[in-house]
Amino acid sequence: MMNEHRPRKRFGQNFLHHPQVIQQIIAAIAPREEDFIVEIGPGQGALTQPLLAQAKRLVAIEFDRDLVQYLNTQNWGELTIYQADVLKFDFAELNQPVLRIVGNLPYNISTPLLFHVLQYAEMVQDMVFMLQKEVVDRIVAKPNCADYGRLSVMLQYHCHAEKLFDVSPAAFNPPPKVDSSIVHLIPHTEPPVKVNNKALFEKLVAQAFTQRRKTLRNNLKPLLSAEQIEQIGINPQARAETLSLEKFAALSNLLVDEQA
Ligand code: SAM
């Protein structure tokens, strides 16, 4: 254990210290010897060390130089550390056909981080992440739920998403002010719905949810007319939170290239 490191708030540092919770997370990841695992934010190695006890090698991405220095002095196995901002990290450069990505993520950047890793979904076998409980609830939410939004639609377009279990703040040092949950994300091998242009789909979904209380007709005004929405059997007076993934795909397929 590293004693002198003071957890840094700006890096979202809340270190896991509860052995049972750590064990539960490792069991959820179920590392196999041959896996190519990438850990985001290894911190002081709470997950890194037990992961390396089961997987032959591990790649870790850590922003905090002091922690990188500390991790480099450990002899836990074949550990390669990139001192980098994960939001700028190019996972394709690892040159591996199949990655498993895991981590107790820095909560302050969780949404951009999720969108960043989704870009690499094609080379990812699965992801096991600890996130703020509220964020996991949004990821797995179904239509007509208060939690259903842009994050649910975009994550579910790319992955099968399953919430595994909750983790209390007491498992961390310092304890975060929020509850946490573990989510398992498995990228679809075939897209669940037909989307002609991913950039337009992303744009449409973001636009549809700009103001949750407003109707599709209002939110989508810059992109589609009420007549166009109606033409594919969707009520323009409905709210985005009522639409399935299929409906979002159908709406986005009405858009044309210059709208990207
Ligand atoms: N895995 C450790 C654990 O469970 O105890 C630490 C988890 S802590 C919640 C998040 C970790 O992500 C910290 O080590 C932090 O320094 C690192 N981190 C924060 N922002 C980062 C970024 N942009 N890129 C890479 N790592 C980052």
Coordinates of C-alpha atoms and ligand atoms in Angstrom, one line a residue, residues 11-16 39 41-44 46-47 61-64 67 84-87 104-106 109, ligand 1:
F11 CA -8.5 13.0 -10.9
G12 CA -11.6 11.5 -9.3
Q13 CA -9.5 9.4 -7.0
N14 CA -11.5 7.2 -4.6
F15 CA -9.4 4.1 -3.9
L16 CA -11.0 0.8 -3.2
E39 CA -7.4 -1.3 -16.9
G41 CA -7.2 4.3 -13.8
P42 CA -5.3 1.6 -11.8
G43 CA -4.6 4.1 -9.0
Q44 CA -2.8 2.2 -6.2
A46 CA -6.5 -2.3 -5.8
L47 CA -7.7 -4.2 -8.9
I61 CA -3.7 3.7 -18.4
E62 CA -3.1 6.2 -15.5
F63 CA -2.9 10.0 -15.7
D64 CA -1.3 10.7 -12.3
L67 CA 0.8 6.8 -9.2
A84 CA -1.8 9.2 -20.4
D85 CA -5.2 10.8 -20.4
V86 CA -7.6 8.0 -21.2
L87 CA -9.8 10.5 -23.1
N104 CA -13.1 1.7 -11.3
L105 CA -13.5 4.9 -13.4
P106 CA -12.9 8.5 -12.5
I109 CA -15.2 12.2 -16.7
Ligands
SAM1 N1 -8.5 1.5 -9.6 C1 -8.2 2.2 -8.4 C2 -9.0 1.7 -7.3 O1 -10.0 1.0 -7.6 O2 -8.7 1.9 -6.1 C3 -8.4 3.7 -8.6 C4 -9.8 4.2 -9.0 S1 -10.0 5.9 -9.0 C5 -11.8 6.0 -8.8 C6 -9.8 6.5 -10.6 C7 -8.4 6.5 -11.2 O3 -8.4 7.0 -12.5 C8 -7.3 7.3 -10.4 O4 -6.2 6.5 -10.2 C9 -7.0 8.5 -11.3 O5 -5.8 9.0 -11.1 C10 -7.3 7.9 -12.7 N2 -7.6 8.9 -13.7 C11 -8.4 10.0 -13.5 N3 -8.5 10.7 -14.6 C12 -7.9 10.0 -15.6 C13 -7.7 10.2 -17.0 N4 -8.2 11.2 -17.6 N5 -6.9 9.2 -17.6 C14 -6.4 8.2 -17.0 N6 -6.6 7.9 -15.7 C15 -7.3 8.8 -15.0

